[in-house]
Structure formats: C-alpha cells, structure tokens
PDB file of C-alpha atoms in Angstrom:
ATOM      1  CA  PHE A 644      94.861  98.301 106.162  1.00  0.00           C
ATOM      2  CA  GLY A 645      91.345  99.726 105.861  1.00  0.00           C
ATOM      3  CA  VAL A 646      91.948 102.132 108.738  1.00  0.00           C
ATOM      4  CA  ASN A 647      94.991 103.603 106.986  1.00  0.00           C
ATOM      5  CA  PHE A 648      93.022 104.271 103.811  1.00  0.00           C
ATOM      6  CA  ALA A 649      90.173 105.805 105.807  1.00  0.00           C
ATOM      7  CA  PHE A 650      92.649 107.997 107.677  1.00  0.00           C
ATOM      8  CA  GLY A 651      94.251 109.154 104.444  1.00  0.00           C
ATOM      9  CA  LYS A 652      90.864 110.069 103.012  1.00  0.00           C
ATOM     10  CA  ALA A 653      89.809 111.879 106.179  1.00  0.00           C
ATOM     11  CA  VAL A 654      92.976 113.942 106.387  1.00  0.00           C
ATOM     12  CA  SER A 655      93.332 114.761 102.703  1.00  0.00           C
ATOM     13  CA  SER A 656      89.730 115.915 102.409  1.00  0.00           C
ATOM     14  CA  LYS A 657      90.111 118.415 105.210  1.00  0.00           C
ATOM     15  CA  SER A 658      92.237 121.539 104.971  1.00  0.00           C
ATOM     16  CA  VAL A 659      94.286 122.584 107.957  1.00  0.00           C
ATOM     17  CA  ASP A 660      92.572 125.646 109.394  1.00  0.00           C
ATOM     18  CA  LEU A 661      93.970 128.344 111.619  1.00  0.00           C
ATOM     19  CA  THR A 662      91.504 129.039 114.431  1.00  0.00           C
ATOM     20  CA  GLU A 663      90.930 132.374 116.103  1.00  0.00           C
ATOM     21  CA  GLU A 664      93.092 131.214 119.005  1.00  0.00           C
ATOM     22  CA  GLY A 665      96.006 130.499 116.652  1.00  0.00           C
ATOM     23  CA  LEU A 666      95.745 126.695 116.931  1.00  0.00           C
ATOM     24  CA  TYR A 667      95.268 124.336 114.033  1.00  0.00           C
ATOM     25  CA  THR A 668      92.246 122.086 113.824  1.00  0.00           C
ATOM     26  CA  LEU A 669      93.539 118.566 113.269  1.00  0.00           C
ATOM     27  CA  SER A 670      91.774 115.380 112.246  1.00  0.00           C
ATOM     28  CA  ASP A 671      91.119 112.611 114.763  1.00  0.00           C
ATOM     29  CA  GLY A 672      93.439 110.382 112.718  1.00  0.00           C
ATOM     30  CA  THR A 673      96.385 112.718 113.286  1.00  0.00           C
ATOM     31  CA  LYS A 674      95.598 113.076 116.989  1.00  0.00           C
ATOM     32  CA  ASN A 675      95.429 109.300 117.423  1.00  0.00           C
ATOM     33  CA  ILE A 676      98.768 108.780 115.677  1.00  0.00           C
ATOM     34  CA  LEU A 677     100.492 111.488 117.715  1.00  0.00           C
ATOM     35  CA  GLY A 678      99.012 110.157 120.930  1.00  0.00           C
ATOM     36  CA  SER A 679     100.214 106.600 120.329  1.00  0.00           C
ATOM     37  CA  LEU A 680     103.767 107.076 119.060  1.00  0.00           C
ATOM     38  CA  ARG A 681     106.040 104.174 119.963  1.00  0.00           C
ATOM     39  CA  ASP A 682     109.377 105.721 119.038  1.00  0.00           C
ATOM     40  CA  LYS A 683     110.854 109.124 119.802  1.00  0.00           C
ATOM     41  CA  ILE A 684     110.891 111.214 116.650  1.00  0.00           C
ATOM     42  CA  THR A 685     112.828 114.400 115.917  1.00  0.00           C
ATOM     43  CA  LEU A 686     111.621 116.854 113.282  1.00  0.00           C
ATOM     44  CA  ARG A 687     114.182 119.390 112.042  1.00  0.00           C
ATOM     45  CA  PHE A 688     112.463 122.316 110.359  1.00  0.00           C
ATOM     46  CA  TYR A 689     114.780 124.339 108.120  1.00  0.00           C
ATOM     47  CA  PHE A 690     113.680 127.774 106.945  1.00  0.00           C
ATOM     48  CA  SER A 691     116.077 130.428 105.663  1.00  0.00           C
ATOM     49  CA  LYS A 692     114.680 133.375 107.617  1.00  0.00           C
ATOM     50  CA  SER A 693     117.598 135.636 106.807  1.00  0.00           C
ATOM     51  CA  VAL A 694     117.277 134.951 103.069  1.00  0.00           C
ATOM     52  CA  ALA A 695     113.503 135.372 103.130  1.00  0.00           C
ATOM     53  CA  ALA A 696     113.789 138.671 105.009  1.00  0.00           C
ATOM     54  CA  GLU A 697     115.937 140.165 102.259  1.00  0.00           C
ATOM     55  CA  ALA A 698     113.918 138.885  99.290  1.00  0.00           C
ATOM     56  CA  ASP A 699     110.972 140.958  98.093  1.00  0.00           C
ATOM     57  CA  GLY A 700     109.376 137.881  96.524  1.00  0.00           C
ATOM     58  CA  ALA A 701     109.458 135.769  99.684  1.00  0.00           C
ATOM     59  CA  GLN A 702     106.302 137.104 101.322  1.00  0.00           C
ATOM     60  CA  THR A 703     104.306 133.948 100.536  1.00  0.00           C
ATOM     61  CA  ALA A 704     107.127 131.744 101.825  1.00  0.00           C
ATOM     62  CA  ARG A 705     107.403 133.750 105.065  1.00  0.00           C
ATOM     63  CA  SER A 706     103.666 133.503 105.697  1.00  0.00           C
ATOM     64  CA  TYR A 707     103.518 129.789 104.928  1.00  0.00           C
ATOM     65  CA  ALA A 708     106.607 129.077 107.046  1.00  0.00           C
ATOM     66  CA  GLN A 709     104.885 130.662 110.028  1.00  0.00           C
ATOM     67  CA  ARG A 710     101.897 128.371 109.530  1.00  0.00           C
ATOM     68  CA  VAL A 711     104.109 125.289 109.229  1.00  0.00           C
ATOM     69  CA  GLU A 712     106.005 126.247 112.385  1.00  0.00           C
ATOM     70  CA  GLU A 713     102.801 126.736 114.381  1.00  0.00           C
ATOM     71  CA  LEU A 714     101.435 123.429 113.142  1.00  0.00           C
ATOM     72  CA  LEU A 715     104.637 121.628 114.141  1.00  0.00           C
ATOM     73  CA  GLU A 716     104.399 123.156 117.614  1.00  0.00           C
ATOM     74  CA  ARG A 717     100.828 121.859 117.834  1.00  0.00           C
ATOM     75  CA  TYR A 718     102.022 118.378 116.822  1.00  0.00           C
ATOM     76  CA  GLU A 719     104.741 118.504 119.474  1.00  0.00           C
ATOM     77  CA  THR A 720     102.198 119.369 122.171  1.00  0.00           C
ATOM     78  CA  LEU A 721      99.864 116.519 121.220  1.00  0.00           C
ATOM     79  CA  ALA A 722     102.679 113.940 121.075  1.00  0.00           C
ATOM     80  CA  ASP A 723     103.289 114.172 124.835  1.00  0.00           C
ATOM     81  CA  GLY A 724     107.077 114.123 124.747  1.00  0.00           C
ATOM     82  CA  LYS A 725     107.473 111.607 121.911  1.00  0.00           C
ATOM     83  CA  LEU A 726     108.014 114.290 119.284  1.00  0.00           C
ATOM     84  CA  VAL A 727     110.773 116.913 119.339  1.00  0.00           C
ATOM     85  CA  VAL A 728     110.649 119.876 116.943  1.00  0.00           C
ATOM     86  CA  GLU A 729     113.861 121.766 116.211  1.00  0.00           C
ATOM     87  CA  LEU A 730     113.935 125.025 114.237  1.00  0.00           C
ATOM     88  CA  TYR A 731     116.916 126.015 112.107  1.00  0.00           C
ATOM     89  CA  ASP A 732     117.832 129.026 109.967  1.00  0.00           C
ATOM     90  CA  PRO A 733     120.383 127.754 107.436  1.00  0.00           C
ATOM     91  CA  GLU A 734     122.274 130.865 106.423  1.00  0.00           C
ATOM     92  CA  PRO A 735     124.155 130.849 103.092  1.00  0.00           C
ATOM     93  CA  PHE A 736     127.461 128.932 103.089  1.00  0.00           C
ATOM     94  CA  SER A 737     126.957 127.779 106.673  1.00  0.00           C
ATOM     95  CA  GLU A 738     127.242 124.361 108.283  1.00  0.00           C
ATOM     96  CA  LEU A 739     123.471 124.362 108.715  1.00  0.00           C
ATOM     97  CA  GLU A 740     123.012 124.821 104.979  1.00  0.00           C
ATOM     98  CA  ASP A 741     125.345 121.865 104.362  1.00  0.00           C
ATOM     99  CA  GLU A 742     123.364 119.867 106.913  1.00  0.00           C
ATOM    100  CA  ALA A 743     120.073 120.658 105.169  1.00  0.00           C
ATOM    101  CA  VAL A 744     121.518 119.615 101.811  1.00  0.00           C
ATOM    102  CA  GLY A 745     122.867 116.440 103.392  1.00  0.00           C
ATOM    103  CA  TYR A 746     119.354 115.481 104.468  1.00  0.00           C
ATOM    104  CA  GLY A 747     118.137 115.977 100.911  1.00  0.00           C
ATOM    105  CA  LEU A 748     116.447 119.342 101.261  1.00  0.00           C
ATOM    106  CA  ARG A 749     116.213 121.456  98.127  1.00  0.00           C
ATOM    107  CA  GLY A 750     117.011 125.161  97.956  1.00  0.00           C
ATOM    108  CA  ALA A 751     115.098 127.519  95.695  1.00  0.00           C
ATOM    109  CA  ARG A 752     115.750 130.924  94.213  1.00  0.00           C
ATOM    110  CA  VAL A 753     113.327 133.613  95.347  1.00  0.00           C
ATOM    111  CA  PRO A 754     112.579 136.739  93.294  1.00  0.00           C
ATOM    112  CA  GLY A 755     114.663 139.560  94.694  1.00  0.00           C
ATOM    113  CA  GLY A 756     116.920 137.213  96.669  1.00  0.00           C
ATOM    114  CA  ARG A 757     120.610 136.607  96.143  1.00  0.00           C
ATOM    115  CA  ASP A 758     120.886 133.218  97.844  1.00  0.00           C
ATOM    116  CA  LYS A 759     118.921 129.982  97.880  1.00  0.00           C
ATOM    117  CA  LEU A 760     116.024 129.670 100.299  1.00  0.00           C
ATOM    118  CA  TYR A 761     115.638 126.395 102.181  1.00  0.00           C
ATOM    119  CA  PHE A 762     112.170 125.525 103.405  1.00  0.00           C
ATOM    120  CA  GLY A 763     111.894 121.846 104.281  1.00  0.00           C
ATOM    121  CA  LEU A 764     111.785 119.228 106.996  1.00  0.00           C
ATOM    122  CA  ALA A 765     113.985 116.290 107.985  1.00  0.00           C
ATOM    123  CA  GLY A 766     112.550 113.685 110.344  1.00  0.00           C
ATOM    124  CA  THR A 767     114.503 110.963 112.144  1.00  0.00           C
ATOM    125  CA  ASN A 768     113.741 108.162 114.596  1.00  0.00           C
ATOM    126  CA  THR A 769     115.962 106.332 117.080  1.00  0.00           C
ATOM    127  CA  THR A 770     116.876 103.575 114.613  1.00  0.00           C
ATOM    128  CA  ASP A 771     118.521 105.855 112.019  1.00  0.00           C
ATOM    129  CA  GLY A 772     115.386 106.086 109.899  1.00  0.00           C
ATOM    130  CA  GLU A 773     115.016 109.294 107.865  1.00  0.00           C
ATOM    131  CA  GLU A 774     112.117 110.899 106.024  1.00  0.00           C
ATOM    132  CA  VAL A 775     112.174 114.342 104.418  1.00  0.00           C
ATOM    133  CA  ILE A 776     109.974 116.962 102.846  1.00  0.00           C
ATOM    134  CA  ALA A 777     112.494 118.517 100.472  1.00  0.00           C
ATOM    135  CA  PHE A 778     110.561 121.774 100.063  1.00  0.00           C
ATOM    136  CA  PHE A 779     107.197 122.939 101.367  1.00  0.00           C
ATOM    137  CA  ASP A 780     105.234 123.925  98.276  1.00  0.00           C
ATOM    138  CA  PRO A 781     102.541 126.505  99.155  1.00  0.00           C
ATOM    139  CA  GLN A 782     100.348 124.913  96.475  1.00  0.00           C
ATOM    140  CA  ARG A 783     100.166 121.799  98.674  1.00  0.00           C
ATOM    141  CA  GLU A 784      99.008 123.703 101.743  1.00  0.00           C
ATOM    142  CA  SER A 785      95.687 121.841 101.793  1.00  0.00           C
ATOM    143  CA  PHE A 786      97.694 118.591 102.105  1.00  0.00           C
ATOM    144  CA  LEU A 787     100.062 119.848 104.798  1.00  0.00           C
ATOM    145  CA  GLU A 788      98.526 117.820 107.622  1.00  0.00           C
ATOM    146  CA  LEU A 789      98.496 114.695 105.461  1.00  0.00           C
ATOM    147  CA  ASP A 790     102.153 115.112 104.448  1.00  0.00           C
ATOM    148  CA  LEU A 791     103.360 115.732 108.003  1.00  0.00           C
ATOM    149  CA  THR A 792     101.336 112.939 109.580  1.00  0.00           C
ATOM    150  CA  LYS A 793     102.359 110.470 106.892  1.00  0.00           C
ATOM    151  CA  LEU A 794     106.027 111.320 107.499  1.00  0.00           C
ATOM    152  CA  ILE A 795     105.657 110.812 111.256  1.00  0.00           C
ATOM    153  CA  TYR A 796     103.701 107.572 110.834  1.00  0.00           C
ATOM    154  CA  THR A 797     106.362 106.190 108.474  1.00  0.00           C
ATOM    155  CA  LEU A 798     109.123 106.964 110.981  1.00  0.00           C
ATOM    156  CA  ASP A 799     107.133 105.346 113.778  1.00  0.00           C
ATOM    157  CA  HIS A 800     106.394 102.246 111.671  1.00  0.00           C
ATOM    158  CA  PRO A 801     109.609 101.653 109.680  1.00  0.00           C
ATOM    159  CA  GLU A 802     108.713  98.027 109.009  1.00  0.00           C
ATOM    160  CA  LYS A 803     106.353  97.645 106.063  1.00  0.00           C
ATOM    161  CA  PRO A 804     103.633  95.016 106.485  1.00  0.00           C
ATOM    162  CA  ARG A 805     103.493  92.466 103.656  1.00  0.00           C
ATOM    163  CA  VAL A 806     100.301  92.556 101.641  1.00  0.00           C
ATOM    164  CA  GLY A 807      99.345  89.673  99.394  1.00  0.00           C
ATOM    165  CA  MET A 808      97.240  90.844  96.447  1.00  0.00           C
ATOM    166  CA  PHE A 809      95.230  88.668  94.108  1.00  0.00           C
ATOM    167  CA  SER A 810      93.137  90.049  91.277  1.00  0.00           C
ATOM    168  CA  SER A 811      91.866  89.155  87.849  1.00  0.00           C
ATOM    169  CA  LEU A 812      91.805  92.859  86.961  1.00  0.00           C
ATOM    170  CA  PRO A 813      94.654  94.519  85.017  1.00  0.00           C
ATOM    171  CA  MET A 814      95.776  96.476  88.091  1.00  0.00           C
ATOM    172  CA  ARG A 815      99.525  95.923  87.897  1.00  0.00           C
ATOM    173  CA  GLY A 816     100.049  97.682  84.619  1.00  0.00           C
ATOM    174  CA  GLN A 817     102.306  96.517  81.858  1.00  0.00           C
ATOM    175  CA  PRO A 818     105.691  97.874  80.756  1.00  0.00           C
ATOM    176  CA  GLY A 819     105.787  99.289  77.260  1.00  0.00           C
ATOM    177  CA  ASN A 820     107.870  98.190  74.338  1.00  0.00           C
ATOM    178  CA  PRO A 821     111.139 100.180  74.339  1.00  0.00           C
ATOM    179  CA  SER A 822     110.480 101.115  70.732  1.00  0.00           C
ATOM    180  CA  ASP A 823     106.922 102.240  71.515  1.00  0.00           C
ATOM    181  CA  PRO A 824     106.477 103.672  75.038  1.00  0.00           C
ATOM    182  CA  ARG A 825     102.769 104.192  74.379  1.00  0.00           C
ATOM    183  CA  SER A 826     102.250 100.439  74.238  1.00  0.00           C
ATOM    184  CA  GLY A 827     102.610 100.181  78.032  1.00  0.00           C
ATOM    185  CA  ARG A 828      99.908 100.501  80.644  1.00  0.00           C
ATOM    186  CA  PRO A 829     100.426 102.197  84.027  1.00  0.00           C
ATOM    187  CA  ALA A 830      99.503 100.489  87.274  1.00  0.00           C
ATOM    188  CA  TRP A 831      96.267 101.552  88.913  1.00  0.00           C
ATOM    189  CA  MET A 832      96.483 104.392  91.405  1.00  0.00           C
ATOM    190  CA  VAL A 833      95.379 102.151  94.270  1.00  0.00           C
ATOM    191  CA  VAL A 834      98.350  99.871  93.573  1.00  0.00           C
ATOM    192  CA  ASP A 835     100.753 102.816  93.722  1.00  0.00           C
ATOM    193  CA  GLN A 836      99.227 103.990  97.006  1.00  0.00           C
ATOM    194  CA  VAL A 837      99.391 100.556  98.605  1.00  0.00           C
ATOM    195  CA  SER A 838     102.996 100.105  97.458  1.00  0.00           C
ATOM    196  CA  GLU A 839     104.013 103.307  99.237  1.00  0.00           C
ATOM    197  CA  ARG A 840     103.031 101.932 102.650  1.00  0.00           C
ATOM    198  CA  TYR A 841     103.231  98.176 102.239  1.00  0.00           C
ATOM    199  CA  GLU A 842     105.442  95.510 100.721  1.00  0.00           C
ATOM    200  CA  VAL A 843     103.226  94.048  98.016  1.00  0.00           C
ATOM    201  CA  GLU A 844     103.440  90.368  97.070  1.00  0.00           C
ATOM    202  CA  TRP A 845     101.352  89.435  94.041  1.00  0.00           C
ATOM    203  CA  ILE A 846      99.645  86.053  94.109  1.00  0.00           C
ATOM    204  CA  GLU A 847      99.307  84.452  90.720  1.00  0.00           C
ATOM    205  CA  ARG A 848      96.414  82.360  89.515  1.00  0.00           C
ATOM    206  CA  GLY A 849      97.275  78.722  90.082  1.00  0.00           C
ATOM    207  CA  ASP A 850      99.644  79.269  93.004  1.00  0.00           C
ATOM    208  CA  ALA A 851      99.400  76.237  95.270  1.00  0.00           C
ATOM    209  CA  SER A 852     100.014  78.200  98.479  1.00  0.00           C
ATOM    210  CA  LEU A 853     100.320  81.705  99.861  1.00  0.00           C
ATOM    211  CA  PRO A 854     103.764  83.306 100.226  1.00  0.00           C
ATOM    212  CA  ASP A 855     105.272  83.133 103.689  1.00  0.00           C
ATOM    213  CA  GLY A 856     104.974  86.121 105.991  1.00  0.00           C
ATOM    214  CA  ILE A 857     101.819  87.641 104.515  1.00  0.00           C
ATOM    215  CA  ASP A 858     100.185  89.994 107.044  1.00  0.00           C
ATOM    216  CA  ILE A 859      97.184  91.016 104.947  1.00  0.00           C
ATOM    217  CA  LEU A 860      95.469  89.271 102.053  1.00  0.00           C
ATOM    218  CA  VAL A 861      93.559  91.406  99.542  1.00  0.00           C
ATOM    219  CA  GLY A 862      91.408  90.019  96.751  1.00  0.00           C
ATOM    220  CA  LEU A 863      89.950  92.375  94.129  1.00  0.00           C
ATOM    221  CA  HIS A 864      87.589  91.300  91.362  1.00  0.00           C
ATOM    222  CA  GLY A 865      85.328  93.066  88.924  1.00  0.00           C
ATOM    223  CA  LEU A 866      81.576  92.550  88.802  1.00  0.00           C
TER     224      LEU A 866
END
C-alpha cells in the first residue's frame, strides 16, 4: 500500500525526458513493474497518421505521437517479452477506426483537418481485462509515464485488494441536499486515490469485528 503511493509520487514528480540517444529516462518504479509482469499484456496504440499528415494544425499531435511511440517501444524492451506493442493507423471510415471507437477511444477535430484524429491506447490482458487512454492530451505530457505505468499495473493486477479504513476525520465526504448542492462535502483526495486502486471497506466506530477478507487496515486520526 505504502509502496504504491511512493511509486506514484516518484513517477508523477519526474517528467519523462528524451535523452541524446533517443531513449526515455524512466523511474525505478516503472522499471520494477515492467520487469515483474505476471500476465502478458498487449498495448494497441492508435494514431491517425494519415489524418495528421493532412492537417496543418496537427504538428503538436505528430510530435507528441512520436514521443509516445518511442516510449512504448522502450516499455516493450524492458518488459522482456511480457508486453506487446501494436501500432495502428485508423484511417477514416475504416475497420480500424471502428475498432478504436469500440475500445472507447475518442476522436478529435484538428484545425485544417477534414476527419477526426484518433490518438489513444487500448490495453488488454489474457483474462479479457481492458484499460484505455481515450486520447493523449499533450498538456499531460509530464504525467505520461505515470498514466502508462498505471494502466499496465492495473491490467497486471486486475484484482483489487480490500482496504479497511477507520478514521474519526471527515474524510468520506457527505452528499448534499438535492435542493442545495452546496450543502454537501466532497471526499478527501486521498480517499479518491485509494478508491481508484483498492476496494475500500469503511469500519464504523463501535463495530465488534473487522469485515472478512481485509488485506490492509488503515487508521487515520488527527492530532
């Protein structure tokens, strides 16, 4: 539990850099995950090269797509056969475009382009698990390694550990009155982050026993 949070902090605080040799510098957390994959994972990278080539406003997308492709190739090398990267150019009105849409990828209009540009990723494992990045937003480039590694980790660990949480702090938030949405209180960010990766079971004050199947017990209290 603690290792996952530390990994997330380490990856998100470090931009993915392109070295002089054309290889990306990756965090130790990413290298460890790629080197210890249990399942075989396939990453399908969809980028509409033909659409981008015709659109005057697609220069940023073309440049970023090249970086994503090189990073995926680096991931594939480090995974030692457990990760397969497939590259696709979904042309307009093609079966590949339908396939990309079927995975949940989102097309976007590009200035100067006539057709939608697809620029996303669909990942699958051997147990029919799917994870997608619907569209690679260049504004999230500094989080690219984090997004890719999180997707791969989720596919390799489809079962969510159960976390029991006990706290006297108002962490869970409170739904608002339908007549006054401002009366509600959102859950703390840490709760949202934990819920993304774990199945959270809240333990109430006065419970006589812990719920069955708890893998991790977390207690949080204010000073």
